[in-house]
Structures are given as structure tokens and as C-alpha cells.
PDB file of N, CA and C in Angstrom:
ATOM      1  N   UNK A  65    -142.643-176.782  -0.035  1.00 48.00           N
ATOM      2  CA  UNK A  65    -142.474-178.175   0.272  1.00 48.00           C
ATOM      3  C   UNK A  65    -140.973-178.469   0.425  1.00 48.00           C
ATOM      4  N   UNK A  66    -140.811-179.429   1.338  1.00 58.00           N
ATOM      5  CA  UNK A  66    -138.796-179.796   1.619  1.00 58.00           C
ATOM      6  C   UNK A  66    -138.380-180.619   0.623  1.00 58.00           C
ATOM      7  N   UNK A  67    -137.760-180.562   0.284  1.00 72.00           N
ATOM      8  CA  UNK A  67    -137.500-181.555  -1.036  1.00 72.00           C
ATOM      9  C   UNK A  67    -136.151-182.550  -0.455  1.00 72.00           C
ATOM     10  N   UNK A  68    -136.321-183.418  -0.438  1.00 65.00           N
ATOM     11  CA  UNK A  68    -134.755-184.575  -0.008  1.00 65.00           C
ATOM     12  C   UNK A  68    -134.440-184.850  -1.157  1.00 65.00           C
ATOM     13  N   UNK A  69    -133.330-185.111  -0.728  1.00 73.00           N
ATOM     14  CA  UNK A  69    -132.019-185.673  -2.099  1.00 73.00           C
ATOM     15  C   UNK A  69    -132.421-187.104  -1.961  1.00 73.00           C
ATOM     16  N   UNK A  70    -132.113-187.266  -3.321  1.00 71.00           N
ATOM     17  CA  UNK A  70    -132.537-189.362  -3.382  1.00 71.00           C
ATOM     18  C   UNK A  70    -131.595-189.662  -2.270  1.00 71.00           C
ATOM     19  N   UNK A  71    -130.400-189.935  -2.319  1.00 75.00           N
ATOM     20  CA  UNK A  71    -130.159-190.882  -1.075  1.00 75.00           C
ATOM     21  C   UNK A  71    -131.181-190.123  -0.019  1.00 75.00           C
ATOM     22  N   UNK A  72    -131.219-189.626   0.578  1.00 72.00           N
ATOM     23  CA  UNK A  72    -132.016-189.572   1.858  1.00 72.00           C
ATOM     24  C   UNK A  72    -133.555-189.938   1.837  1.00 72.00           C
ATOM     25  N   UNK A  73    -134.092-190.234   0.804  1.00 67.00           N
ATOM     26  CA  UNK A  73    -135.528-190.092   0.178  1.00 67.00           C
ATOM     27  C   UNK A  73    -135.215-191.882   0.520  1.00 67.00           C
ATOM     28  N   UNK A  74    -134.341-192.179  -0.429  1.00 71.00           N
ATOM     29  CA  UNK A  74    -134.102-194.255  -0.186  1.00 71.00           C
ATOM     30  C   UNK A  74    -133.826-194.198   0.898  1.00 71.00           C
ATOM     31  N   UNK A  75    -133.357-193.718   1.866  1.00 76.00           N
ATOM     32  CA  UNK A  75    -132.986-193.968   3.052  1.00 76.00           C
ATOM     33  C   UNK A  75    -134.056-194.132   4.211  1.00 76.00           C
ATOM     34  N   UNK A  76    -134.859-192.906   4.081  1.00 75.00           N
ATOM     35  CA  UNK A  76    -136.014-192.966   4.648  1.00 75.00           C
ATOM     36  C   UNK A  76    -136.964-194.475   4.686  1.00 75.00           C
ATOM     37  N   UNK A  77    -136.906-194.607   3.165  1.00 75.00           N
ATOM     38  CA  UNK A  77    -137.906-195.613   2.407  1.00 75.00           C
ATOM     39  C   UNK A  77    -137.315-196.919   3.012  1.00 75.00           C
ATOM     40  N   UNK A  78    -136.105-197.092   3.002  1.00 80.00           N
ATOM     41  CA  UNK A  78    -135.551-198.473   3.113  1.00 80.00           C
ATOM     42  C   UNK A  78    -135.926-198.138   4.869  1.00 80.00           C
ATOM     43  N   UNK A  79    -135.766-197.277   5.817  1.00 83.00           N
ATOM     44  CA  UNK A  79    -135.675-197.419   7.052  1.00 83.00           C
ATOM     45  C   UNK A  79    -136.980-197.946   7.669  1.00 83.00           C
ATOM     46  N   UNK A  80    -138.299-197.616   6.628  1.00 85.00           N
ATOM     47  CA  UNK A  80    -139.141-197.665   7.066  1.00 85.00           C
ATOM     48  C   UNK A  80    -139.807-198.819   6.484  1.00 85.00           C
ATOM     49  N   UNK A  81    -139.164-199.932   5.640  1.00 88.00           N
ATOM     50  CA  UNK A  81    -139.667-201.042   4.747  1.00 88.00           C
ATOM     51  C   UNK A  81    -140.475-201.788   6.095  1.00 88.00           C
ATOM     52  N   UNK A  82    -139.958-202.397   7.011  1.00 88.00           N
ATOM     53  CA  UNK A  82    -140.796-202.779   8.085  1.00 88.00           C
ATOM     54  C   UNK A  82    -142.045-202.948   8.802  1.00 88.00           C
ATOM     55  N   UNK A  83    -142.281-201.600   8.663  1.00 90.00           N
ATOM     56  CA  UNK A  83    -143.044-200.528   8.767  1.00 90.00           C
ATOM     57  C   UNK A  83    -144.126-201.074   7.749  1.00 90.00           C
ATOM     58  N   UNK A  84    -143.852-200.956   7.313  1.00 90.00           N
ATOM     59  CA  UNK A  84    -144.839-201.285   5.868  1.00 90.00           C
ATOM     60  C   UNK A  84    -145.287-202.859   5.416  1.00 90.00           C
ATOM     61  N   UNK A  85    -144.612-203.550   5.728  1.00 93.00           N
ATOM     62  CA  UNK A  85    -144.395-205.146   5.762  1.00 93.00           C
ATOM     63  C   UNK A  85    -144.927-205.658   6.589  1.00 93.00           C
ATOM     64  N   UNK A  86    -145.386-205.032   7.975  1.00 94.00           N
ATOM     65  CA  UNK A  86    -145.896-204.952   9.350  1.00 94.00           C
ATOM     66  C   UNK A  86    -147.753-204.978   8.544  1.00 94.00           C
ATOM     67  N   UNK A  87    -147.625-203.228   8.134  1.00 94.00           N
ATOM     68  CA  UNK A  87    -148.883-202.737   7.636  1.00 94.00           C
ATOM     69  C   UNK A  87    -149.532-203.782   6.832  1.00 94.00           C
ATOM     70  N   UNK A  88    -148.963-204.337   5.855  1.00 94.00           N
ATOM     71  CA  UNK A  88    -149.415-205.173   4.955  1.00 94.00           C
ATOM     72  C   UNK A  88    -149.812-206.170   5.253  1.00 94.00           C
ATOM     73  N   UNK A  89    -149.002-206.740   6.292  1.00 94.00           N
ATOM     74  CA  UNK A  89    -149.266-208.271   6.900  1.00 94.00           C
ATOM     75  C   UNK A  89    -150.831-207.969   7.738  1.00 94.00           C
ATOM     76  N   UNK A  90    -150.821-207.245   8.459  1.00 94.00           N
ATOM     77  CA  UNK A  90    -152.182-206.811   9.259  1.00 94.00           C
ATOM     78  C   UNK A  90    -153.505-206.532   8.553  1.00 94.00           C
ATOM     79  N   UNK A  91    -153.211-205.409   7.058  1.00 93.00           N
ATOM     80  CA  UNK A  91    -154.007-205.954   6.308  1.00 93.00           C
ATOM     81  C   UNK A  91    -154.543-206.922   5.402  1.00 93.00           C
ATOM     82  N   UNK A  92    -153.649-207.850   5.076  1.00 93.00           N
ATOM     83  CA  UNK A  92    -154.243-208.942   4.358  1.00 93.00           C
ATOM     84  C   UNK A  92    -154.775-209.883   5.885  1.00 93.00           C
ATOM     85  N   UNK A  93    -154.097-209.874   6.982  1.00 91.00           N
ATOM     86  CA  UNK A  93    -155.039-210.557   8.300  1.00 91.00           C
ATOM     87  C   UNK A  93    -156.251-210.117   8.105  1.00 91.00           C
ATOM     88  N   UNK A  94    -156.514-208.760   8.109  1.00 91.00           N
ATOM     89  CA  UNK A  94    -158.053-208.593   8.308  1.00 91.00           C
ATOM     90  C   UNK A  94    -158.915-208.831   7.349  1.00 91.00           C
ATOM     91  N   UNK A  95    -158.376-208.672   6.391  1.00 92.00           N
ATOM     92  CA  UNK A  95    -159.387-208.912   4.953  1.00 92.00           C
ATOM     93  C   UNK A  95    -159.536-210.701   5.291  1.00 92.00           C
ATOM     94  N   UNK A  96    -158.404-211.440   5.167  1.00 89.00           N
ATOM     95  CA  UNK A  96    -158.676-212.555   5.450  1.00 89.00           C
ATOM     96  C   UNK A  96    -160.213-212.836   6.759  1.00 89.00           C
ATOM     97  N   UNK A  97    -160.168-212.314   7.850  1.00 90.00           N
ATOM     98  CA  UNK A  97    -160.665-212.751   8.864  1.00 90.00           C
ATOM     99  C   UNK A  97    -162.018-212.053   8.530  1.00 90.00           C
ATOM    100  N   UNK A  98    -162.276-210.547   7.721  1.00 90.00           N
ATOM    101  CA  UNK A  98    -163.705-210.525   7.183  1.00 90.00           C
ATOM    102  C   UNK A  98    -164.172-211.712   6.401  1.00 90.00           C
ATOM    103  N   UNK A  99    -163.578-211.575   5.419  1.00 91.00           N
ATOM    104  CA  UNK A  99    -163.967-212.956   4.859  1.00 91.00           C
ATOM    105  C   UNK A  99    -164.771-214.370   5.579  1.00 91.00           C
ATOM    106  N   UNK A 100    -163.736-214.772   6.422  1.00 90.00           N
ATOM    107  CA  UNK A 100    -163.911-215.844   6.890  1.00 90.00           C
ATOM    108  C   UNK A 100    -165.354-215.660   8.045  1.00 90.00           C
ATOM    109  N   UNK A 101    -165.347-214.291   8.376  1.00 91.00           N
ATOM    110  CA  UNK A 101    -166.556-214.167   9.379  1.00 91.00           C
ATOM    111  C   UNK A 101    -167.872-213.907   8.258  1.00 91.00           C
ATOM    112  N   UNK A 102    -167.705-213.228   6.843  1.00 92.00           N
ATOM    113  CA  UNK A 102    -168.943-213.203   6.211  1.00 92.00           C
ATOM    114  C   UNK A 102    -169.333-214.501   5.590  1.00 92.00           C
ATOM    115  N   UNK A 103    -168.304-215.653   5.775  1.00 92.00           N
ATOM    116  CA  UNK A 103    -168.622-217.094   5.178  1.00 92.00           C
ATOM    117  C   UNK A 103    -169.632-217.474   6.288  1.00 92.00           C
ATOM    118  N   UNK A 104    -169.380-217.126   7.397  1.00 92.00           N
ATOM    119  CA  UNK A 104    -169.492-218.099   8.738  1.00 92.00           C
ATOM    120  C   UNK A 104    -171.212-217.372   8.795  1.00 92.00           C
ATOM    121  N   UNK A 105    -171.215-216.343   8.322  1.00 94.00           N
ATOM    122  CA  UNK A 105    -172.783-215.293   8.845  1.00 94.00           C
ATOM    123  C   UNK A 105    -173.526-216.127   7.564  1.00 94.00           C
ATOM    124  N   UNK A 106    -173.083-216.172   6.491  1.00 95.00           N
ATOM    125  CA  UNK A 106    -174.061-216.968   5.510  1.00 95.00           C
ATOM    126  C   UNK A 106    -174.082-218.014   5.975  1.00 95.00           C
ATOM    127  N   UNK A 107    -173.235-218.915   6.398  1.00 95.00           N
ATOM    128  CA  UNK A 107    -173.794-220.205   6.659  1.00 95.00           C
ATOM    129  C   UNK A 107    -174.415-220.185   7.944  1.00 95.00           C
ATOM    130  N   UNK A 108    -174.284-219.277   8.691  1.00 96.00           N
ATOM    131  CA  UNK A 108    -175.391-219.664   9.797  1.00 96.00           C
ATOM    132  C   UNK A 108    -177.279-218.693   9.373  1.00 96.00           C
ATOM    133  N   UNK A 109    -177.101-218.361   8.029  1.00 96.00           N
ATOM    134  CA  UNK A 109    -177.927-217.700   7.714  1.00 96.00           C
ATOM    135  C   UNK A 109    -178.859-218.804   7.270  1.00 96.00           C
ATOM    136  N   UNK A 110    -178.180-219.603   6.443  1.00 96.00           N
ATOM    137  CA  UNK A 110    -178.843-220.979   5.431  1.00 96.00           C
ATOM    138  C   UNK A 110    -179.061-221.755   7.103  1.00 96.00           C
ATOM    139  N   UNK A 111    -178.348-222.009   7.648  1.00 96.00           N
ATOM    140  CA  UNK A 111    -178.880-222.981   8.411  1.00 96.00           C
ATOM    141  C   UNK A 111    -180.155-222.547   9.657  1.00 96.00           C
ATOM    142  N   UNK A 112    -180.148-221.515   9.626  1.00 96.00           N
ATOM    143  CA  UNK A 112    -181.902-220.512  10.266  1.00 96.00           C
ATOM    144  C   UNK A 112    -182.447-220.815   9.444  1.00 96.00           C
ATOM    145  N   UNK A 113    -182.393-220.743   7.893  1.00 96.00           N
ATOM    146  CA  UNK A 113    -183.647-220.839   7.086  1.00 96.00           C
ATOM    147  C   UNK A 113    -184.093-222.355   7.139  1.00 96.00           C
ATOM    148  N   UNK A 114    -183.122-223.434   7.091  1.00 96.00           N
ATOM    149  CA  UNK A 114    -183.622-224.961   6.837  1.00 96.00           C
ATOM    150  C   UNK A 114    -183.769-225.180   8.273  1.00 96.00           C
ATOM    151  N   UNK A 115    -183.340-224.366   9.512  1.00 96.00           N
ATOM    152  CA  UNK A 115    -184.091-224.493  11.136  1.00 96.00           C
ATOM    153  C   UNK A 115    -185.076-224.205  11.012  1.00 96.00           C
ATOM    154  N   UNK A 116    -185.931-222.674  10.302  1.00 95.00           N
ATOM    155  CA  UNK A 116    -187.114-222.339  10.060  1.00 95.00           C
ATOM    156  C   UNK A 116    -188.248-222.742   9.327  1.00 95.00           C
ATOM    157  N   UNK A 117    -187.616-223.156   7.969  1.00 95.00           N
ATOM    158  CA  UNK A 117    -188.386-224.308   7.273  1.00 95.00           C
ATOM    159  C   UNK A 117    -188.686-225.402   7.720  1.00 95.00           C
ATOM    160  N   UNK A 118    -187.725-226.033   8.691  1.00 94.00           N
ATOM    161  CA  UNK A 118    -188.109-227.475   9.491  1.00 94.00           C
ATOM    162  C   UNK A 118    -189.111-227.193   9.909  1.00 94.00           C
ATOM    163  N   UNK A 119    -189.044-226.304  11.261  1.00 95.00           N
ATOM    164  CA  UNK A 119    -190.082-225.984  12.479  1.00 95.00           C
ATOM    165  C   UNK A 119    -191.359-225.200  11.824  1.00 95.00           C
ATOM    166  N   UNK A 120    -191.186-225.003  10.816  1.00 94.00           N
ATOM    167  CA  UNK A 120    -192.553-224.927   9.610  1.00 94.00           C
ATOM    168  C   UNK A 120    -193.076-225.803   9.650  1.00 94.00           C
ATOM    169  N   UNK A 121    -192.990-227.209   8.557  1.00 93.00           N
ATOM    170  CA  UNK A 121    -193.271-227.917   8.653  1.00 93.00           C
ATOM    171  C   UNK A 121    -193.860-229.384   9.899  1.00 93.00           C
ATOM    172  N   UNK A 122    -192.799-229.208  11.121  1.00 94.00           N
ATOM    173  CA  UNK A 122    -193.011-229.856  12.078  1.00 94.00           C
ATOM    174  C   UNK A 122    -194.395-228.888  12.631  1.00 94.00           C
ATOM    175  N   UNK A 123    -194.378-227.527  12.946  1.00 92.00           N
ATOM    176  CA  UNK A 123    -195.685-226.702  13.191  1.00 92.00           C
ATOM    177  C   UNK A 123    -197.036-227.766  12.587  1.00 92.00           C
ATOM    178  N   UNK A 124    -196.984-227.611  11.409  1.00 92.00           N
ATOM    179  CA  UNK A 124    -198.234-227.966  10.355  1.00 92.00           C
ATOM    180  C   UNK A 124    -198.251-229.207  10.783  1.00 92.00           C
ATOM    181  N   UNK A 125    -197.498-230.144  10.877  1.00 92.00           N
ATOM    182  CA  UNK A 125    -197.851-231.323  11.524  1.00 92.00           C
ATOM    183  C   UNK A 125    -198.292-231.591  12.835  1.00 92.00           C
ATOM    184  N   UNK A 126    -198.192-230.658  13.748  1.00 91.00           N
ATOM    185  CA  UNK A 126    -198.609-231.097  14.778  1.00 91.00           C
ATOM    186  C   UNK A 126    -200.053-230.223  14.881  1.00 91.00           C
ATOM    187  N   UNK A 127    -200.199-229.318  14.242  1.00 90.00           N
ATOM    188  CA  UNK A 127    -201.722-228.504  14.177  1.00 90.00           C
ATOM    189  C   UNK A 127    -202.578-229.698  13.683  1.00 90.00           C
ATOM    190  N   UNK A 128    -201.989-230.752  12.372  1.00 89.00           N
ATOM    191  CA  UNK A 128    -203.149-231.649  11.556  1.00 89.00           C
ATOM    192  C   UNK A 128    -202.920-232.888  12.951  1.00 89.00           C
ATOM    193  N   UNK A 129    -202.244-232.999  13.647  1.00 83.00           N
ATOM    194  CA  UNK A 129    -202.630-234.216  14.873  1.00 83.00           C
ATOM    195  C   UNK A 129    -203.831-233.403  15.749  1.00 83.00           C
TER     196      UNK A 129
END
């Protein structure tokens, strides 16, 4: 294995902080934007079920007319 001397090891590290600040920012974007899309799939999940439960009920009513 190559072994670097600390300055060149910080050097690397500091050259590439960016790099990484970049990475980070992109992942907390995506975690954010899963999130926000598995909020959006439950609530359009609840609102199929009280669409489905309606048109249940509206069904049964129009079978007893």
C-alpha cells in the first residue's frame, strides 16, 4: 500500500472538501425528495380508499333504487 505523508494526505483531503460538500448536498436532496414522494404515495393511497369506500356505498345505493 502507498503511504502519504500527512501534509499530502490534508492536502488531498482539503482539495477534495468540495467534492464531498457537493456529495452531501445531493444526498440529503434525495433522501429529502424520497420522503416527500412516499408522503405523496400514502396520501394518494388514503384518498383511493375513501374514493373506494364512497363508490361502495354510492354502488349499494343505487342497486336499493
Amino acid at each position: 500500500m502507498v503511504e502519504q505523508k500527512p501534509e499530502e494526505a490534508f492536502n488531498s483531503l482539503r482539495d477534495n472538501i468540495p467534492l464531498y460538500i457537493i456529495i452531501l448536498l445531493i444526498t440529503i436532496g434525495c433522501e429529502s425528495s424520497f420522503k416527500n414522494f412516499d408522503d405523496g404515495l400514502i396520501n394518494m393511497q388514503i384518498e383511493l380508499q375513501d374514493f373506494s369506500e364512497k363508490s361502495i356505498v354510492r354502488k349499494e345505493e343505487i342497486l336499493e333504487n
